[in-house]
């Protein structure tokens, strides 16, 4: 079994969605201190939508993310702090600013078919001496060949790790295995996997990814994250230990930060609710949910039928007009 | 793929633990009506600890379970109502009473090594014309050969289905596969599987069980159940559909009862909290938790070390004195 699993905790980035971008310096400091003490190699601190995400469109951050990153870096004597960058939301200047205050890793995230927009950002990450990662979001939406092609692009730009990112929590283990194994066969760089739990398969998918060769693995304490949340880091570490993997993490210390720092700041439980299940089942962007609900009311159809149809059509962000068109067509049908 | 999966919903029985046995006739009627409309073949209505469980020791029921069973039976025009019976807690008279008001299935539950206490109860179930099931609890605690031996006993008494019951949520998929496959190889009767989600593997384990030949599968709406809850029925049905299984269940109607009936009555979210994770990781009875916490405080040791040691020793219910002994030994060590 692999002795070199790199666990990356995203509580302070994907979790930002779940707390509506309300993290304070004190909260980040306490979580960072705990993750560092537990021996977590990497953790990520950024607005949920990455550097520069604080906006009316994506949700305003209570505290400037650079202040949060700075606090995290101060606590991270062992761990290294990662930042997420989505080209089009964050800029190269944002990345330079994060690196200048001590971020050590950047994950450049694009839609699974759009790696080509990230060439310059990957290049800059390498120039700045950061560990530089490509992050292919909504990885369920394309066949295996397409994700291999896009991952190769990331590698050609200089990415040291490429992630299969199941943003909608829509993948099942055999689909994860197919994607990760294909990347492992084709790429020289390391492979990562990021899960969401909308179909209750986040940890099972994560284990499938590790068995297929992924060695960068995301988790979130108490599953704090968008939708139904992520793979729950402390549960993952417990299960990986039972399976004989060495994570280098002190499980009790990790449980302590989950229960004493993260649990008290949660604004709602990370359950699989009606909405998160439908999003995972349909395989659509979580930002479509409110539109689908409005359209359902306006046209008197079931929001689930709208979301399923959007999933069938592989609708992507920016195509929100389609939601109303689909609702209208459902009425006629 | 199997075309004959029997889904059994335990929201109104295992869920009784989660709501501290406070189900009302109105709640049971609404849930039963929804489960029936969705086409769920079986659902279970009993105190969390089975017939006769209402007591100071196991928790007093707000409403007499026979009244709840009666209400469920009235709504179940398609579904059949199951009751749980743990010999030593419930009696043969309790079972006769449940059958006389329309229960159609009994699941006789014992510790995984104690099927022999259930011979008469299985026999009575058959006499009463009920679908009669053996339910081997804490199935992680014994090697495969032992569970095969105990399942054979159940079958010899007349059980038509024998369940592998992961009461502590401690099993991993390969362990589920080993157990179910061994029973499938050895027994003529049908095989069932009941999961808990303490290690976030309930649904993955359930899929492993189905792939190994189980065709009776438990779930709970919104995961309502003891510990971290059960396999979430509506999520399971969505995922089984994606995998190509026919469940005969109307997914949207099932989601509706989950979200409109069960979600509003929940007293706490079914998250994997600190306690439920430790119980699954250690593989011990949930009733040990409070004792372990008391002993930890009394002796100044970590409750997790106590629980892990109890798991190592394969401690079973009734051995609560050992908890304090273990705490004392941890101080000396």
mmCIF file of C-alpha atoms in Angstrom, chain A residues 136-323:
data_model
loop_
_atom_site.group_PDB
_atom_site.id
_atom_site.type_symbol
_atom_site.label_atom_id
_atom_site.label_comp_id
_atom_site.label_asym_id
_atom_site.label_seq_id
_atom_site.Cartn_x
_atom_site.Cartn_y
_atom_site.Cartn_z
ATOM 1 C CA UNK A 136 -10.459 19.645 -13.025
ATOM 2 C CA UNK A 137 -13.917 20.473 -11.677
ATOM 3 C CA UNK A 138 -17.227 18.723 -12.516
ATOM 4 C CA UNK A 139 -15.206 15.691 -13.553
ATOM 5 C CA UNK A 140 -18.352 13.567 -13.965
ATOM 6 C CA UNK A 141 -19.444 15.574 -17.014
ATOM 7 C CA UNK A 142 -16.995 14.223 -19.574
ATOM 8 C CA UNK A 143 -15.918 10.776 -20.727
ATOM 9 C CA UNK A 144 -12.578 9.423 -19.576
ATOM 10 C CA UNK A 145 -10.725 10.326 -22.813
ATOM 11 C CA UNK A 146 -11.655 13.982 -22.436
ATOM 12 C CA UNK A 147 -10.419 14.246 -18.864
ATOM 13 C CA UNK A 148 -7.168 12.573 -19.886
ATOM 14 C CA UNK A 149 -6.732 15.158 -22.652
ATOM 15 C CA UNK A 150 -7.397 18.035 -20.263
ATOM 16 C CA UNK A 151 -5.117 16.614 -17.575
ATOM 17 C CA UNK A 152 -2.329 16.341 -20.137
ATOM 18 C CA UNK A 153 -2.778 20.035 -20.867
ATOM 19 C CA UNK A 154 -2.369 20.838 -17.175
ATOM 20 C CA UNK A 155 0.754 18.679 -17.018
ATOM 21 C CA UNK A 156 2.158 20.352 -20.121
ATOM 22 C CA UNK A 157 1.754 23.753 -18.454
ATOM 23 C CA UNK A 158 3.793 22.540 -15.500
ATOM 24 C CA UNK A 159 1.245 21.192 -12.994
ATOM 25 C CA UNK A 160 2.896 18.825 -10.519
ATOM 26 C CA UNK A 161 -0.417 17.254 -9.505
ATOM 27 C CA UNK A 162 -3.695 16.990 -11.436
ATOM 28 C CA UNK A 163 -6.939 16.477 -9.548
ATOM 29 C CA UNK A 164 -10.114 14.694 -10.517
ATOM 30 C CA UNK A 165 -12.673 16.934 -8.807
ATOM 31 C CA UNK A 166 -16.186 15.591 -8.263
ATOM 32 C CA UNK A 167 -17.725 19.020 -7.620
ATOM 33 C CA UNK A 168 -21.332 17.802 -7.792
ATOM 34 C CA UNK A 169 -20.768 14.650 -5.736
ATOM 35 C CA UNK A 170 -22.145 12.753 -8.728
ATOM 36 C CA UNK A 171 -19.513 10.091 -9.333
ATOM 37 C CA UNK A 172 -19.710 6.459 -8.229
ATOM 38 C CA UNK A 173 -16.625 4.381 -7.341
ATOM 39 C CA UNK A 174 -16.284 2.588 -10.680
ATOM 40 C CA UNK A 175 -16.361 5.968 -12.427
ATOM 41 C CA UNK A 176 -13.692 7.353 -10.089
ATOM 42 C CA UNK A 177 -11.519 4.298 -10.676
ATOM 43 C CA UNK A 178 -11.821 4.693 -14.455
ATOM 44 C CA UNK A 179 -10.819 8.369 -14.343
ATOM 45 C CA UNK A 180 -7.948 8.102 -11.872
ATOM 46 C CA UNK A 181 -6.524 4.934 -13.447
ATOM 47 C CA UNK A 182 -6.559 6.537 -16.907
ATOM 48 C CA UNK A 183 -4.669 9.582 -15.604
ATOM 49 C CA UNK A 184 -2.236 7.375 -13.728
ATOM 50 C CA UNK A 185 -1.542 5.428 -16.925
ATOM 51 C CA UNK A 186 -0.996 8.522 -19.024
ATOM 52 C CA UNK A 187 0.591 11.199 -16.844
ATOM 53 C CA UNK A 188 3.970 11.426 -15.133
ATOM 54 C CA UNK A 189 2.756 13.840 -12.454
ATOM 55 C CA UNK A 190 0.894 12.962 -9.266
ATOM 56 C CA UNK A 191 -2.884 12.455 -9.264
ATOM 57 C CA UNK A 192 -5.340 13.911 -6.757
ATOM 58 C CA UNK A 193 -9.000 13.380 -5.922
ATOM 59 C CA UNK A 194 -11.564 15.729 -4.368
ATOM 60 C CA UNK A 195 -15.011 14.379 -3.430
ATOM 61 C CA UNK A 196 -18.415 15.677 -2.401
ATOM 62 C CA UNK A 197 -20.872 13.559 -0.458
ATOM 63 C CA UNK A 198 -24.167 14.317 -2.251
ATOM 64 C CA UNK A 199 -24.669 10.618 -3.026
ATOM 65 C CA UNK A 200 -23.153 9.419 0.279
ATOM 66 C CA UNK A 201 -20.163 8.009 -1.610
ATOM 67 C CA UNK A 202 -17.429 10.579 -0.832
ATOM 68 C CA UNK A 203 -15.289 8.265 1.278
ATOM 69 C CA UNK A 204 -15.916 5.172 -0.857
ATOM 70 C CA UNK A 205 -14.954 7.216 -3.928
ATOM 71 C CA UNK A 206 -11.850 8.468 -2.142
ATOM 72 C CA UNK A 207 -10.752 4.918 -1.348
ATOM 73 C CA UNK A 208 -11.395 3.934 -4.970
ATOM 74 C CA UNK A 209 -9.192 6.859 -6.066
ATOM 75 C CA UNK A 210 -6.362 5.846 -3.740
ATOM 76 C CA UNK A 211 -6.550 2.237 -4.901
ATOM 77 C CA UNK A 212 -6.368 3.485 -8.506
ATOM 78 C CA UNK A 213 -3.229 5.469 -7.752
ATOM 79 C CA UNK A 214 -4.203 8.917 -6.452
ATOM 80 C CA UNK A 215 -1.838 10.149 -3.741
ATOM 81 C CA UNK A 216 -3.236 13.643 -3.114
ATOM 82 C CA UNK A 217 -6.543 13.389 -1.284
ATOM 83 C CA UNK A 218 -8.890 16.106 -0.066
ATOM 84 C CA UNK A 219 -11.049 16.024 3.008
ATOM 85 C CA UNK A 220 -12.884 18.428 5.240
ATOM 86 C CA UNK A 221 -13.348 18.319 9.006
ATOM 87 C CA UNK A 222 -16.935 17.449 9.925
ATOM 88 C CA UNK A 223 -17.388 17.345 6.116
ATOM 89 C CA UNK A 224 -17.695 21.161 6.107
ATOM 90 C CA UNK A 225 -18.130 22.112 2.448
ATOM 91 C CA UNK A 226 -20.507 22.957 -0.387
ATOM 92 C CA UNK A 227 -23.557 20.780 -1.054
ATOM 93 C CA UNK A 228 -23.589 17.754 1.231
ATOM 94 C CA UNK A 229 -19.978 18.528 2.128
ATOM 95 C CA UNK A 230 -16.705 16.750 1.385
ATOM 96 C CA UNK A 231 -15.056 13.522 2.462
ATOM 97 C CA UNK A 232 -14.936 13.909 6.247
ATOM 98 C CA UNK A 233 -11.205 14.177 6.980
ATOM 99 C CA UNK A 234 -11.176 12.635 10.445
ATOM 100 C CA UNK A 235 -13.375 9.725 9.310
ATOM 101 C CA UNK A 236 -11.162 9.204 6.275
ATOM 102 C CA UNK A 237 -8.025 9.063 8.417
ATOM 103 C CA UNK A 238 -9.677 6.538 10.758
ATOM 104 C CA UNK A 239 -10.740 4.327 7.840
ATOM 105 C CA UNK A 240 -7.396 4.633 6.041
ATOM 106 C CA UNK A 241 -5.682 3.485 9.243
ATOM 107 C CA UNK A 242 -8.021 0.497 9.429
ATOM 108 C CA UNK A 243 -7.123 -0.296 5.820
ATOM 109 C CA UNK A 244 -3.407 -0.210 6.666
ATOM 110 C CA UNK A 245 -2.419 3.093 5.090
ATOM 111 C CA UNK A 246 0.055 5.401 6.825
ATOM 112 C CA UNK A 247 -1.211 8.977 6.838
ATOM 113 C CA UNK A 248 1.259 10.403 9.332
ATOM 114 C CA UNK A 249 -1.671 12.126 11.022
ATOM 115 C CA UNK A 250 -2.463 11.993 14.743
ATOM 116 C CA UNK A 251 -6.106 10.870 14.633
ATOM 117 C CA UNK A 252 -7.067 12.021 18.127
ATOM 118 C CA UNK A 253 -5.637 15.501 17.561
ATOM 119 C CA UNK A 254 -7.493 15.653 14.260
ATOM 120 C CA UNK A 255 -10.754 14.621 15.954
ATOM 121 C CA UNK A 256 -10.141 17.342 18.543
ATOM 122 C CA UNK A 257 -9.941 20.120 15.970
ATOM 123 C CA UNK A 258 -12.996 18.714 14.171
ATOM 124 C CA UNK A 259 -15.095 18.596 17.317
ATOM 125 C CA UNK A 260 -13.757 21.558 19.260
ATOM 126 C CA UNK A 261 -13.087 24.098 16.500
ATOM 127 C CA UNK A 262 -15.121 23.171 13.418
ATOM 128 C CA UNK A 263 -18.311 21.712 14.952
ATOM 129 C CA UNK A 264 -19.050 24.880 16.986
ATOM 130 C CA UNK A 265 -18.764 27.176 13.945
ATOM 131 C CA UNK A 266 -21.064 25.161 11.667
ATOM 132 C CA UNK A 267 -24.185 27.038 10.566
ATOM 133 C CA UNK A 268 -26.068 23.944 9.446
ATOM 134 C CA UNK A 269 -25.411 20.221 9.573
ATOM 135 C CA UNK A 270 -23.672 18.604 6.593
ATOM 136 C CA UNK A 271 -26.506 16.184 5.944
ATOM 137 C CA UNK A 272 -27.648 14.881 2.597
ATOM 138 C CA UNK A 273 -30.763 17.014 2.331
ATOM 139 C CA UNK A 274 -33.375 17.007 -0.384
ATOM 140 C CA UNK A 275 -31.490 19.611 -2.415
ATOM 141 C CA UNK A 276 -27.998 18.168 -2.123
ATOM 142 C CA UNK A 277 -29.247 14.711 -3.098
ATOM 143 C CA UNK A 278 -30.995 16.029 -6.193
ATOM 144 C CA UNK A 279 -27.917 18.002 -7.261
ATOM 145 C CA UNK A 280 -25.721 14.914 -6.957
ATOM 146 C CA UNK A 281 -28.308 12.696 -8.634
ATOM 147 C CA UNK A 282 -28.757 15.128 -11.519
ATOM 148 C CA UNK A 283 -25.059 16.027 -11.623
ATOM 149 C CA UNK A 284 -25.528 19.776 -11.927
ATOM 150 C CA UNK A 285 -23.922 22.895 -10.464
ATOM 151 C CA UNK A 286 -25.234 23.804 -7.029
ATOM 152 C CA UNK A 287 -25.756 27.361 -8.232
ATOM 153 C CA UNK A 288 -28.542 26.055 -10.513
ATOM 154 C CA UNK A 289 -30.693 25.079 -7.551
ATOM 155 C CA UNK A 290 -32.294 28.441 -6.773
ATOM 156 C CA UNK A 291 -32.976 29.136 -10.448
ATOM 157 C CA UNK A 292 -34.576 25.708 -10.863
ATOM 158 C CA UNK A 293 -36.774 26.320 -7.841
ATOM 159 C CA UNK A 294 -37.909 29.676 -9.222
ATOM 160 C CA UNK A 295 -38.549 28.242 -12.670
ATOM 161 C CA UNK A 296 -40.442 25.296 -11.170
ATOM 162 C CA UNK A 297 -42.759 27.671 -9.341
ATOM 163 C CA UNK A 298 -43.218 29.933 -12.349
ATOM 164 C CA UNK A 299 -44.094 27.099 -14.741
ATOM 165 C CA UNK A 300 -45.736 24.715 -12.262
ATOM 166 C CA UNK A 301 -43.331 21.822 -12.824
ATOM 167 C CA UNK A 302 -41.198 19.731 -10.457
ATOM 168 C CA UNK A 303 -37.780 21.321 -9.812
ATOM 169 C CA UNK A 304 -36.294 17.820 -9.846
ATOM 170 C CA UNK A 305 -37.425 17.275 -13.427
ATOM 171 C CA UNK A 306 -35.752 20.528 -14.425
ATOM 172 C CA UNK A 307 -32.490 19.617 -12.702
ATOM 173 C CA UNK A 308 -32.480 16.097 -14.175
ATOM 174 C CA UNK A 309 -32.990 17.512 -17.666
ATOM 175 C CA UNK A 310 -30.166 20.039 -17.115
ATOM 176 C CA UNK A 311 -27.941 17.146 -16.028
ATOM 177 C CA UNK A 312 -28.873 15.174 -19.162
ATOM 178 C CA UNK A 313 -27.964 18.170 -21.307
ATOM 179 C CA UNK A 314 -24.656 18.597 -19.448
ATOM 180 C CA UNK A 315 -25.472 22.234 -18.828
ATOM 181 C CA UNK A 316 -22.619 24.292 -17.418
ATOM 182 C CA UNK A 317 -22.328 27.518 -15.436
ATOM 183 C CA UNK A 318 -23.228 30.559 -17.544
ATOM 184 C CA UNK A 319 -26.136 28.741 -19.216
ATOM 185 C CA UNK A 320 -28.678 29.781 -16.589
ATOM 186 C CA UNK A 321 -31.160 30.924 -19.269
ATOM 187 C CA UNK A 322 -31.529 27.291 -20.275
ATOM 188 C CA UNK A 323 -33.130 26.575 -16.904
#
